CSV table of C-alpha atoms in Angstrom, one decimal:
chain,number,residue,atom,x,y,z
C,1,UNK,CA,-0.2,0.0,0.0
C,2,UNK,CA,3.1,2.4,0.3
C,3,UNK,CA,4.5,4.0,3.0
C,4,UNK,CA,2.7,7.2,2.7
C,5,UNK,CA,-0.7,5.4,3.3
C,6,UNK,CA,-3.1,6.9,5.9
C,7,UNK,CA,-5.2,4.9,7.8
C,8,UNK,CA,-8.0,6.5,10.0
C,9,UNK,CA,-9.9,4.3,12.4
C,10,UNK,CA,-12.1,4.7,15.5
C,11,UNK,CA,-12.1,6.5,18.5
C,12,UNK,CA,-8.8,5.0,19.4
C,13,UNK,CA,-6.7,6.8,16.8
C,14,UNK,CA,-5.3,10.0,18.0
C,15,UNK,CA,-6.0,11.7,14.3
C,16,UNK,CA,-9.4,10.7,15.2
C,17,UNK,CA,-9.7,12.0,18.7
C,18,UNK,CA,-8.6,15.4,17.6
C,19,UNK,CA,-10.9,15.6,14.8
C,20,UNK,CA,-13.8,14.7,17.3
C,21,UNK,CA,-12.7,17.6,19.4
C,22,UNK,CA,-12.1,20.3,16.9
C,23,UNK,CA,-15.4,18.9,15.2
C,24,UNK,CA,-17.7,19.3,18.3
C,25,UNK,CA,-15.8,22.9,18.6
C,26,UNK,CA,-16.0,23.8,15.0
C,27,UNK,CA,-16.4,27.6,15.9
C,28,UNK,CA,-13.9,27.9,18.4
C,29,UNK,CA,-9.9,27.8,18.9
C,30,UNK,CA,-8.6,24.6,20.9
C,31,UNK,CA,-5.1,25.0,21.7
C,32,UNK,CA,-2.3,22.6,21.1
C,33,UNK,CA,-2.1,22.0,25.1
C,34,UNK,CA,-5.9,21.1,25.4
C,35,UNK,CA,-5.6,18.9,22.4
C,36,UNK,CA,-2.4,17.5,24.2
C,37,UNK,CA,-3.9,16.7,27.5
C,38,UNK,CA,-6.9,15.2,25.5
C,39,UNK,CA,-5.4,12.7,23.4
C,40,UNK,CA,-2.2,12.1,25.4
C,41,UNK,CA,0.3,12.7,22.8
C,42,UNK,CA,2.9,15.9,22.9
C,43,UNK,CA,2.2,19.2,21.4
C,44,UNK,CA,4.8,17.8,18.6
C,45,UNK,CA,2.7,15.0,18.0
C,46,UNK,CA,-0.7,17.2,18.1
C,47,UNK,CA,1.2,19.3,15.1
C,48,UNK,CA,2.3,16.3,13.2
C,49,UNK,CA,-1.4,14.8,13.6
C,50,UNK,CA,-2.7,18.2,12.1
C,51,UNK,CA,-0.4,18.4,9.3
C,52,UNK,CA,-1.2,14.5,8.6
C,53,UNK,CA,-4.8,16.0,8.3
C,54,UNK,CA,-4.0,18.7,5.9
C,55,UNK,CA,-2.6,16.5,3.7
C,56,UNK,CA,-5.7,14.4,3.2
C,57,UNK,CA,-7.6,17.9,2.7
C,58,UNK,CA,-8.6,19.2,5.7
C,59,UNK,CA,-8.0,22.7,6.3
C,60,UNK,CA,-7.3,24.6,9.8
C,61,UNK,CA,-6.7,28.0,10.7
C,62,UNK,CA,-3.8,28.4,13.5
C,63,UNK,CA,-2.2,30.9,15.6
C,64,UNK,CA,0.4,30.3,18.2
C,65,UNK,CA,-1.4,31.8,20.6
C,66,UNK,CA,-4.9,30.3,20.3
C,67,UNK,CA,-4.3,26.8,18.9
C,68,UNK,CA,-6.5,25.5,15.8
C,69,UNK,CA,-10.1,25.6,14.6
C,70,UNK,CA,-11.1,23.6,11.7
C,71,UNK,CA,-12.4,25.5,8.4
C,72,UNK,CA,-12.7,23.0,5.8
C,73,UNK,CA,-13.6,19.2,5.9
C,74,UNK,CA,-12.6,16.8,2.8
C,75,UNK,CA,-15.4,15.0,1.2
C,76,UNK,CA,-14.1,11.7,2.5
C,77,UNK,CA,-15.4,9.0,4.7
C,78,UNK,CA,-13.1,9.5,7.8
C,79,UNK,CA,-14.7,8.2,10.7
C,80,UNK,CA,-15.6,11.6,12.8
C,81,UNK,CA,-17.3,12.8,9.5
C,82,UNK,CA,-19.2,9.7,9.2
C,83,UNK,CA,-20.0,9.5,12.8
C,84,UNK,CA,-21.9,12.7,12.3
C,85,UNK,CA,-24.2,11.1,10.0
C,86,UNK,CA,-25.0,7.7,12.0
C,87,UNK,CA,-27.8,7.8,14.2
C,88,UNK,CA,-27.6,6.2,17.7
C,89,UNK,CA,-28.6,2.5,17.6
C,90,UNK,CA,-27.4,2.0,14.2
C,91,UNK,CA,-24.5,-0.6,13.2
C,92,UNK,CA,-23.8,0.3,9.6
C,93,UNK,CA,-21.0,2.9,9.6
C,94,UNK,CA,-20.7,3.0,13.9
C,95,UNK,CA,-17.2,1.7,13.0
C,96,UNK,CA,-15.6,3.1,9.7
C,97,UNK,CA,-12.0,2.2,8.8
C,98,UNK,CA,-10.5,4.7,6.4
C,99,UNK,CA,-7.4,4.4,4.0
C,100,UNK,CA,-6.0,6.6,1.5
C,101,UNK,CA,-5.3,3.4,-0.8
C,102,UNK,CA,-5.7,-0.5,-0.8
C,103,UNK,CA,-5.5,-3.1,-3.4
C,104,UNK,CA,-9.1,-4.0,-2.3
C,105,UNK,CA,-11.4,-2.8,0.5
C,106,UNK,CA,-12.8,-6.3,0.2
C,107,UNK,CA,-9.8,-8.1,0.9
C,108,UNK,CA,-8.9,-5.7,3.7
C,109,UNK,CA,-11.9,-6.1,5.2
C,110,UNK,CA,-11.8,-9.8,5.6
C,111,UNK,CA,-8.5,-8.9,7.2
C,112,UNK,CA,-10.4,-7.1,9.3
C,113,UNK,CA,-12.9,-10.0,10.1
C,114,UNK,CA,-10.0,-11.8,11.5
C,115,UNK,CA,-9.7,-8.8,13.8
C,116,UNK,CA,-13.2,-9.6,15.1
C,117,UNK,CA,-14.4,-6.2,13.6
C,118,UNK,CA,-18.0,-6.3,15.0
C,119,UNK,CA,-21.3,-6.1,12.7
C,120,UNK,CA,-21.7,-3.2,10.3
C,121,UNK,CA,-18.2,-2.2,10.1
C,122,UNK,CA,-17.3,0.1,7.0
C,123,UNK,CA,-13.5,-0.5,5.3
C,124,UNK,CA,-13.5,2.2,2.8
C,125,UNK,CA,-10.7,3.6,0.8
C,126,UNK,CA,-10.1,6.9,-1.5
C,127,UNK,CA,-8.5,4.7,-4.2
C,128,UNK,CA,-8.0,0.8,-4.8
C,129,UNK,CA,-5.0,-0.5,-6.9
C,130,UNK,CA,-6.6,-4.0,-7.3
C,131,UNK,CA,-10.6,-3.4,-7.1
C,132,UNK,CA,-12.4,-6.3,-8.0
C,133,UNK,CA,-15.7,-7.1,-9.9
C,134,UNK,CA,-17.4,-10.6,-10.1
C,135,UNK,CA,-15.8,-13.6,-11.7
C,136,UNK,CA,-12.3,-12.0,-10.8
C,137,UNK,CA,-12.5,-8.8,-12.9
C,138,UNK,CA,-11.1,-6.1,-12.4
C,139,UNK,CA,-12.6,-2.8,-11.1
C,140,UNK,CA,-11.6,1.0,-12.3
C,141,UNK,CA,-11.4,2.7,-9.0
C,142,UNK,CA,-9.5,6.3,-8.8
C,143,UNK,CA,-10.0,9.1,-6.4
C,144,UNK,CA,-13.6,10.4,-6.7
C,145,UNK,CA,-15.6,7.1,-6.3
C,146,UNK,CA,-17.1,5.4,-3.3
C,147,UNK,CA,-15.1,2.4,-3.0
C,148,UNK,CA,-16.5,0.5,0.7
C,149,UNK,CA,-16.8,-2.9,1.9
C,150,UNK,CA,-19.3,-3.7,5.0
C,151,UNK,CA,-18.9,-6.5,7.6
C,152,UNK,CA,-22.0,-8.2,8.2
C,153,UNK,CA,-22.2,-10.5,11.2
C,154,UNK,CA,-25.8,-12.4,11.9
C,155,UNK,CA,-27.0,-15.8,12.3
C,156,UNK,CA,-28.9,-15.6,9.2
C,157,UNK,CA,-29.9,-19.1,6.9
C,158,UNK,CA,-27.2,-19.6,4.6
C,159,UNK,CA,-30.2,-20.3,1.8
C,160,UNK,CA,-31.0,-16.7,2.2
C,161,UNK,CA,-27.1,-15.6,2.0
C,162,UNK,CA,-28.0,-14.4,-1.7
C,163,UNK,CA,-30.3,-11.8,-0.5
C,164,UNK,CA,-27.4,-9.4,0.7
C,165,UNK,CA,-26.5,-8.8,-2.8
C,166,UNK,CA,-29.6,-8.3,-4.0
C,167,UNK,CA,-31.5,-5.9,-1.1
C,168,UNK,CA,-27.8,-4.2,-0.9
C,169,UNK,CA,-28.6,-2.9,-4.9
C,170,UNK,CA,-31.8,-1.6,-3.8
C,171,UNK,CA,-30.0,0.1,-0.8
C,172,UNK,CA,-27.8,1.8,-2.9
C,173,UNK,CA,-30.4,2.6,-5.7
C,174,UNK,CA,-32.6,4.2,-2.9
C,175,UNK,CA,-29.4,6.1,-1.7
C,176,UNK,CA,-28.7,7.6,-5.1
C,177,UNK,CA,-32.4,8.3,-6.0
C,178,UNK,CA,-32.8,10.2,-2.7
C,179,UNK,CA,-29.5,12.1,-3.0
C,180,UNK,CA,-29.7,13.0,-6.7
C,181,UNK,CA,-33.0,12.3,-8.3
C,182,UNK,CA,-30.9,10.5,-11.3
C,183,UNK,CA,-33.0,7.3,-12.9
C,184,UNK,CA,-31.1,4.7,-11.8
C,185,UNK,CA,-32.0,1.5,-12.5
C,186,UNK,CA,-30.6,-2.4,-11.3
C,187,UNK,CA,-29.5,-5.0,-13.6
C,188,UNK,CA,-29.6,-8.6,-12.6
C,189,UNK,CA,-27.8,-9.6,-10.3
C,190,UNK,CA,-25.8,-6.9,-9.0
C,191,UNK,CA,-25.3,-4.0,-11.3
C,192,UNK,CA,-26.8,-0.4,-11.2
C,193,UNK,CA,-27.0,1.4,-14.4
C,194,UNK,CA,-27.8,5.3,-15.5
C,195,UNK,CA,-29.4,5.5,-19.0
C,196,UNK,CA,-27.7,1.7,-19.7
C,197,UNK,CA,-23.9,3.0,-18.5
C,198,UNK,CA,-22.7,0.9,-15.4
C,199,UNK,CA,-22.3,3.1,-12.2
C,200,UNK,CA,-21.8,0.6,-9.5
C,201,UNK,CA,-21.4,-3.0,-8.6
C,202,UNK,CA,-21.7,-4.9,-5.8
C,203,UNK,CA,-19.8,-8.0,-5.0
C,204,UNK,CA,-20.8,-10.2,-1.9
C,205,UNK,CA,-17.6,-12.8,-0.2
C,206,UNK,CA,-19.4,-15.2,2.5
C,207,UNK,CA,-18.3,-17.6,4.7
C,208,UNK,CA,-20.4,-20.1,6.4
C,209,UNK,CA,-20.3,-22.9,9.3
C,210,UNK,CA,-23.0,-25.5,7.9
C,211,UNK,CA,-26.4,-24.0,7.3
C,212,UNK,CA,-25.8,-20.7,9.2
C,213,UNK,CA,-23.9,-17.7,7.8
C,214,UNK,CA,-20.5,-17.1,9.4
C,215,UNK,CA,-20.1,-13.7,8.0
C,216,UNK,CA,-20.1,-11.8,5.0
C,217,UNK,CA,-18.3,-8.9,3.5
C,218,UNK,CA,-20.4,-7.0,1.2
C,219,UNK,CA,-18.4,-4.6,-1.3
C,220,UNK,CA,-19.8,-1.4,-3.2
C,221,UNK,CA,-18.1,0.0,-6.2
C,222,UNK,CA,-19.9,3.2,-7.1
C,223,UNK,CA,-18.7,5.7,-9.3
C,224,UNK,CA,-19.8,9.0,-7.9
C,225,UNK,CA,-17.3,11.8,-8.4
C,226,UNK,CA,-15.3,10.3,-11.7
C,227,UNK,CA,-15.0,12.9,-14.1
C,228,UNK,CA,-15.9,11.7,-17.5
C,229,UNK,CA,-12.5,12.2,-18.8
C,230,UNK,CA,-10.9,10.1,-16.5
C,231,UNK,CA,-12.6,7.0,-17.6
C,232,UNK,CA,-10.1,4.4,-19.9
C,233,UNK,CA,-11.3,4.5,-23.6
C,234,UNK,CA,-12.4,1.1,-23.3
C,235,UNK,CA,-14.7,1.7,-20.7
C,236,UNK,CA,-16.2,5.1,-21.8
C,237,UNK,CA,-19.0,3.5,-23.9
C,238,UNK,CA,-19.9,1.0,-21.0
C,239,UNK,CA,-19.2,3.2,-17.9
C,240,UNK,CA,-20.3,6.5,-16.3
C,241,UNK,CA,-20.1,8.7,-13.3
C,242,UNK,CA,-23.4,10.3,-11.0
C,243,UNK,CA,-21.2,13.7,-11.3
C,244,UNK,CA,-20.4,13.0,-15.1
C,245,UNK,CA,-23.8,12.6,-15.7
C,246,UNK,CA,-25.4,15.4,-13.7
C,247,UNK,CA,-22.6,17.7,-14.5
C,248,UNK,CA,-22.1,18.5,-10.8
C,249,UNK,CA,-20.3,17.3,-8.1
C,250,UNK,CA,-22.0,14.4,-5.5
C,251,UNK,CA,-21.4,14.5,-1.5
C,252,UNK,CA,-19.7,11.2,-1.1
C,253,UNK,CA,-20.6,11.8,2.6
C,254,UNK,CA,-23.9,12.2,2.3
C,255,UNK,CA,-24.4,9.7,-0.1
C,256,UNK,CA,-22.9,7.2,1.9
C,257,UNK,CA,-24.7,8.4,5.1
C,258,UNK,CA,-28.3,7.6,2.9
C,259,UNK,CA,-26.7,4.2,1.9
C,260,UNK,CA,-25.8,3.3,5.6
C,261,UNK,CA,-29.3,4.0,6.8
C,262,UNK,CA,-31.2,2.1,4.0
C,263,UNK,CA,-28.9,-0.8,4.5
C,264,UNK,CA,-29.2,-0.9,7.9
C,265,UNK,CA,-33.3,-0.8,7.4
C,266,UNK,CA,-33.1,-3.6,5.1
C,267,UNK,CA,-30.5,-5.9,7.1
C,268,UNK,CA,-32.4,-5.4,10.4
C,269,UNK,CA,-35.4,-6.8,8.7
C,270,UNK,CA,-33.9,-9.8,7.4
C,271,UNK,CA,-32.0,-10.3,10.1
C,272,UNK,CA,-34.7,-9.9,13.0
C,273,UNK,CA,-37.7,-10.6,10.9
C,274,UNK,CA,-36.9,-13.0,7.9
C,275,UNK,CA,-38.0,-10.3,5.3
C,276,UNK,CA,-35.5,-10.8,2.6
C,277,UNK,CA,-35.4,-10.1,-1.1
C,278,UNK,CA,-39.2,-11.1,-1.3
C,279,UNK,CA,-40.1,-7.6,1.1
C,280,UNK,CA,-38.4,-5.5,-1.8
C,281,UNK,CA,-39.2,-7.6,-5.0
C,282,UNK,CA,-41.9,-5.3,-6.5
C,283,UNK,CA,-39.4,-2.2,-5.9
C,284,UNK,CA,-36.8,-4.2,-7.6
C,285,UNK,CA,-39.1,-5.3,-10.5
C,286,UNK,CA,-40.3,-1.5,-10.9
C,287,UNK,CA,-36.7,-0.4,-11.2
C,288,UNK,CA,-35.1,-3.3,-13.2
C,289,UNK,CA,-33.0,-2.8,-16.5
C,290,UNK,CA,-33.3,-6.2,-17.0
C,291,UNK,CA,-37.1,-7.7,-17.2
C,292,UNK,CA,-38.6,-7.1,-20.6
C,293,UNK,CA,-35.5,-7.7,-22.4
C,294,UNK,CA,-34.0,-9.3,-24.9
C,295,UNK,CA,-30.8,-10.9,-23.0
C,296,UNK,CA,-27.9,-13.1,-23.4
C,297,UNK,CA,-27.4,-15.0,-20.3
C,298,UNK,CA,-23.6,-16.6,-19.6
C,299,UNK,CA,-24.2,-19.4,-17.0
C,300,UNK,CA,-22.0,-22.0,-15.7
C,301,UNK,CA,-23.8,-24.6,-17.9
C,302,UNK,CA,-23.2,-22.5,-20.9
C,303,UNK,CA,-25.3,-19.6,-22.6
C,304,UNK,CA,-29.1,-18.6,-22.5
C,305,UNK,CA,-30.5,-16.4,-24.6
C,306,UNK,CA,-34.2,-14.9,-24.8
C,307,UNK,CA,-36.4,-12.5,-23.0
C,308,UNK,CA,-36.1,-11.9,-19.5
C,309,UNK,CA,-39.6,-12.2,-17.9
C,310,UNK,CA,-39.4,-12.2,-14.1
C,311,UNK,CA,-37.5,-12.6,-10.9
C,312,UNK,CA,-38.3,-14.2,-8.0
C,313,UNK,CA,-38.3,-13.6,-4.3
C,314,UNK,CA,-35.3,-16.1,-4.4
C,315,UNK,CA,-33.6,-13.7,-6.9
C,316,UNK,CA,-33.8,-16.4,-9.9
C,317,UNK,CA,-34.1,-14.9,-13.3
C,318,UNK,CA,-36.7,-16.6,-15.8
C,319,UNK,CA,-35.8,-16.1,-19.5
C,320,UNK,CA,-38.0,-17.4,-22.2
C,321,UNK,CA,-36.4,-19.2,-25.0
C,322,UNK,CA,-37.5,-18.7,-28.9
C,323,UNK,CA,-38.8,-22.0,-28.2
C,324,UNK,CA,-41.0,-21.1,-25.6
C,325,UNK,CA,-39.0,-22.8,-22.9
C,326,UNK,CA,-39.1,-20.9,-19.8
C,327,UNK,CA,-35.3,-21.4,-17.9
C,328,UNK,CA,-34.6,-20.1,-14.3
C,329,UNK,CA,-31.5,-19.0,-13.9
C,330,UNK,CA,-29.7,-19.0,-10.7
C,331,UNK,CA,-26.3,-17.0,-11.3
C,332,UNK,CA,-24.9,-15.5,-14.2
C,333,UNK,CA,-23.6,-12.4,-16.5
C,334,UNK,CA,-26.6,-10.8,-18.5
C,335,UNK,CA,-25.6,-9.2,-21.7
C,336,UNK,CA,-28.2,-6.8,-23.4
């Protein structure tokens, strides 16, 4: 990840503690001595942490006599900034680990699983050097996008584990529509499209113990603030970003806050009440970019071609072939 990689974690991190103090007293100057006392480090160490935060995009008014005052925050998912958007009692986003750069948030989240990170922990990064999609494909992940993974820990049956991806696609769409009003559609099984171009992919990696889910890492790669000119030529016909389409910047912080709220609602419904994908099936159908279209689906058993007619509460896609036979598809990649 490189020696200049910056990591921000929960309240035990000194920089996090400094930010929490300055955010709480945002209109006031806080002396270096007071920050030193609150964090338990020297004034010199406080100064070094302030400089590191400036490198990440924070801006401070400072004076040798009166201390520091926070004047500007970056649009990054720093734990202290996310905490302002996570209400009491919510699990998703309660603990956030932010990196300036990682290979893959899903991979790093898997490491945090081994460290017993709690349910709802979010691992996020400004950039990914080895972002991944389904079937091991690469994922273009420059600065400006929303790259994050959510750790899911709950005793749900393995048979409904696939609902996590489907519910996440609904949660992401809800958050985008609420924040931007853009006409986002869902492509089976796990992509979000904007006027036919991909803006988001979702990748869930699960581990089970018998018939019960042990944990899952649910990755979300959302092209939020990537300029149109930044996309490689090979992707310009297939991918876009929210900002490129709307011609205005999107607040990743606000978008993530809405996403965490929607995920909390849907995941809690699944955990506590067994309200899986079937609970939002009609909403998914209404937002579908797949149903009613002629498709080619690459499945483990081979290529299936026909018209996508429906999806059931288990997430199974039905394709009616030209001979009239309706084929249920449990997994695969849809090509229009």
